[in-house]
PDB file of C-alpha atoms in Angstrom:
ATOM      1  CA  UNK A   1       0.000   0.000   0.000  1.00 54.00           C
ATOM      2  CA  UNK A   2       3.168   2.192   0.911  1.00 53.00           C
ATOM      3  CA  UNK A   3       4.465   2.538  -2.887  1.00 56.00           C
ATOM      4  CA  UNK A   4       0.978   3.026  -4.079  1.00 63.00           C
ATOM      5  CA  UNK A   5       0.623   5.828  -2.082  1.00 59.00           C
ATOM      6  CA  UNK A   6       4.204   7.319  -2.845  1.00 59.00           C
ATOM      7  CA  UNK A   7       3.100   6.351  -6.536  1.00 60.00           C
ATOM      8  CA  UNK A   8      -0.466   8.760  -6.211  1.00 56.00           C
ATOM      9  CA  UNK A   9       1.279  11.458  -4.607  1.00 53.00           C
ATOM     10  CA  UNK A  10       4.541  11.358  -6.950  1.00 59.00           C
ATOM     11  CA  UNK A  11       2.642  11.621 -10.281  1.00 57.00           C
ATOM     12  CA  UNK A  12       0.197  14.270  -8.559  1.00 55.00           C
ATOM     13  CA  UNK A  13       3.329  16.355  -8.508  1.00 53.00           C
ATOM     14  CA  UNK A  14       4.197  16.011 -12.002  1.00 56.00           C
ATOM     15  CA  UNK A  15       2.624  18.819 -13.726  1.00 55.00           C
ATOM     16  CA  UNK A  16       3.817  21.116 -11.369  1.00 58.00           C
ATOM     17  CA  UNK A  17       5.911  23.645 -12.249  1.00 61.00           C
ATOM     18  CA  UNK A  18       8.126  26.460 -10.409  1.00 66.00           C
ATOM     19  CA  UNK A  19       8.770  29.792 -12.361  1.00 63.00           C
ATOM     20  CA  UNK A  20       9.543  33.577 -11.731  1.00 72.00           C
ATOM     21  CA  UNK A  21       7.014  35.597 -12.048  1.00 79.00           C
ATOM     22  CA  UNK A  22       8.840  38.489 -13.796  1.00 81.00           C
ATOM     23  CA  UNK A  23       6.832  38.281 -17.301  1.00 76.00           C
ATOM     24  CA  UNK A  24       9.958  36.221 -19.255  1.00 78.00           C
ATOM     25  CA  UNK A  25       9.125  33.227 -21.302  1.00 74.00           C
ATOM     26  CA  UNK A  26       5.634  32.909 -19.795  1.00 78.00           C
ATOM     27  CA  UNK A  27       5.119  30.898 -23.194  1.00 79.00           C
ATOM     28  CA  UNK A  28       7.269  28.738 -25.429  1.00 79.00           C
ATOM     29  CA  UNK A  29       8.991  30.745 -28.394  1.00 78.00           C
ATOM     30  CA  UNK A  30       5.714  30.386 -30.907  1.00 85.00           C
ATOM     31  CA  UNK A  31       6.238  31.262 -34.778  1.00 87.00           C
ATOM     32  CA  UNK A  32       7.312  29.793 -37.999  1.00 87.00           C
ATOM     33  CA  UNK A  33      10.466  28.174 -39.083  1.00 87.00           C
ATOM     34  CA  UNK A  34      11.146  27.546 -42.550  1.00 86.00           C
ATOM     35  CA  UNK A  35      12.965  23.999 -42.347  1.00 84.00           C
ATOM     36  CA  UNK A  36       9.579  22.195 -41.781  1.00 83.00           C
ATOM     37  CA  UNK A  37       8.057  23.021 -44.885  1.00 88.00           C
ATOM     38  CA  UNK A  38      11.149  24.084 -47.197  1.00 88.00           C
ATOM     39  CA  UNK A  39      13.972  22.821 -46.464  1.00 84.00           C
ATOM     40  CA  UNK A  40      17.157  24.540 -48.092  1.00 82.00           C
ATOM     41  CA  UNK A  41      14.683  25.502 -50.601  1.00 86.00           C
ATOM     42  CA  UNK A  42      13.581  28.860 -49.298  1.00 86.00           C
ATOM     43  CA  UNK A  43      14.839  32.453 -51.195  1.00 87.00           C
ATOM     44  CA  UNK A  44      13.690  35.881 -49.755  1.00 88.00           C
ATOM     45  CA  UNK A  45       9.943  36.486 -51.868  1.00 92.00           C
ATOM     46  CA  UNK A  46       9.236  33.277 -49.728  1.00 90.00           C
ATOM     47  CA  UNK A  47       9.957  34.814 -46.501  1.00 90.00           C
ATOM     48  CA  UNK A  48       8.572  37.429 -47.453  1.00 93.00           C
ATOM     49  CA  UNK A  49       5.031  35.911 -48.128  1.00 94.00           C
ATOM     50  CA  UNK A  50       5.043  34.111 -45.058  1.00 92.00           C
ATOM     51  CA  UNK A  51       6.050  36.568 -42.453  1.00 93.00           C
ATOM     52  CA  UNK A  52       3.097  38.901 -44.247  1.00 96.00           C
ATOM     53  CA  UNK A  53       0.575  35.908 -44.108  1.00 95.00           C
ATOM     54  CA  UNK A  54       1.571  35.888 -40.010  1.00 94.00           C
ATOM     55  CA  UNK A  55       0.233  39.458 -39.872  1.00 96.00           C
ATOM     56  CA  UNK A  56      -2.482  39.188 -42.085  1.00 97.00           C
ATOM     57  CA  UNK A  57      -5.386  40.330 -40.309  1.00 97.00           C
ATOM     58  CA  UNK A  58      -7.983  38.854 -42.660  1.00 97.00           C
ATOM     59  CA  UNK A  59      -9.288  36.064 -40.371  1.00 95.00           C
ATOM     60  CA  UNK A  60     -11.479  37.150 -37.186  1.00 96.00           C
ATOM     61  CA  UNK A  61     -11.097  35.183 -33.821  1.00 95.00           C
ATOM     62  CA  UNK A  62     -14.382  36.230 -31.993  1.00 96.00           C
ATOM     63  CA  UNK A  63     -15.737  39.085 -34.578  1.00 97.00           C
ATOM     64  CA  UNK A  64     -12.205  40.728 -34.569  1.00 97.00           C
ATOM     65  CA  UNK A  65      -9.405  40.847 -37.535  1.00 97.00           C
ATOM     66  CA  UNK A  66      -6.972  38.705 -35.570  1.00 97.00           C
ATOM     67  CA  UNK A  67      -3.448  37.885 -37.117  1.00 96.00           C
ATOM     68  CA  UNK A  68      -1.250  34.994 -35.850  1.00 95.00           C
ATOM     69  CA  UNK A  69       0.951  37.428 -34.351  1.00 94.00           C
ATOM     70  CA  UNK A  70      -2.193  39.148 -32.418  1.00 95.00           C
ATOM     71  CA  UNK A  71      -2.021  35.502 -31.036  1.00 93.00           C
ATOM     72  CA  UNK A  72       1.362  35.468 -29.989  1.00 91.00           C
ATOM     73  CA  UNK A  73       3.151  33.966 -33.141  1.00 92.00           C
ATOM     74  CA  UNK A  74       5.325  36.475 -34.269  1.00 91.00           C
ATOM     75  CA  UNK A  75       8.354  34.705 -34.395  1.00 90.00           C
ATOM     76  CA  UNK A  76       9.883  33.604 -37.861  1.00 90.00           C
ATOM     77  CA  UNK A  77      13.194  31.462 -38.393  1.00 87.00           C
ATOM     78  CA  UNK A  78      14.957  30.865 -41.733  1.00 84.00           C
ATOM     79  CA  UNK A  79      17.303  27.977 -41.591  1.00 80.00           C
ATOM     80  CA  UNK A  80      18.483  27.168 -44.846  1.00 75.00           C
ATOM     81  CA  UNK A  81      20.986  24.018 -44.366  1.00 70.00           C
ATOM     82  CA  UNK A  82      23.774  26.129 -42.413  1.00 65.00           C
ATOM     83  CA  UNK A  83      24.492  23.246 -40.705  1.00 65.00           C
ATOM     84  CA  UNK A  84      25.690  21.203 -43.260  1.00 62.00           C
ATOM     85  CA  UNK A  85      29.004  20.510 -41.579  1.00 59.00           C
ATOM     86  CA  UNK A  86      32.133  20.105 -43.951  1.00 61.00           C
ATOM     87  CA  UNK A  87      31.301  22.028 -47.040  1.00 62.00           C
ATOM     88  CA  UNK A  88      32.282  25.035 -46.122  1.00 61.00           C
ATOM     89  CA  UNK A  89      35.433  26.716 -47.108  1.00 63.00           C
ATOM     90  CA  UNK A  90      38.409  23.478 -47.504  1.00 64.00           C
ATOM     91  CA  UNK A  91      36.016  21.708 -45.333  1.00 59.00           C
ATOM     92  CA  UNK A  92      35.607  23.577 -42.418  1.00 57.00           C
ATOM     93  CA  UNK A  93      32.683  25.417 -41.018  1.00 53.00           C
TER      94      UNK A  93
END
């Protein structure tokens, strides 16, 4: 019956969590990043078209013109293969 109990109380703890309350990183980093959908196959008109389509305001949330960056995604990343280790300059990078 002991570990049972210890076993109730232990995963009742779980989903707690201990923060600051100083208004930093009260969410996740939320936005778009282009290696999901693209690859190393994104140029700037790209970019371009999605970081306009995050502040579009043509859809309404409620009634109101709401873009995703109302929301809270605002954030946009380009990664474009940098990490491809070795074919840099004589192999370095």
């Amino acid at each position: 019956r002991v570990p049972s109990l210890l076993a109730v109380l232990t995963a009742g703890l779980h989903g707690a969590a201990f923060a600051r309350e100083d208004g930093i990183a009260r969410t996740p980093p939320m936005g778009w990043r282009s290696w999901n959908l693209f690859r190393e196959h994104v140029n700037q008109s790209t970019i371009e078209r999605i970081m306009d389509g995050m502040v579009d305001r043509s859809r309404k949330v409620d009634g109101v013109a709401t873009s995703l960056c109302d929301l809270g995604y605002c954030d946009v990343g380009l990664d474009d293969a940098w990490q491809a280790c070795g074919e840099g300059a004589k192999g370095y990078w």
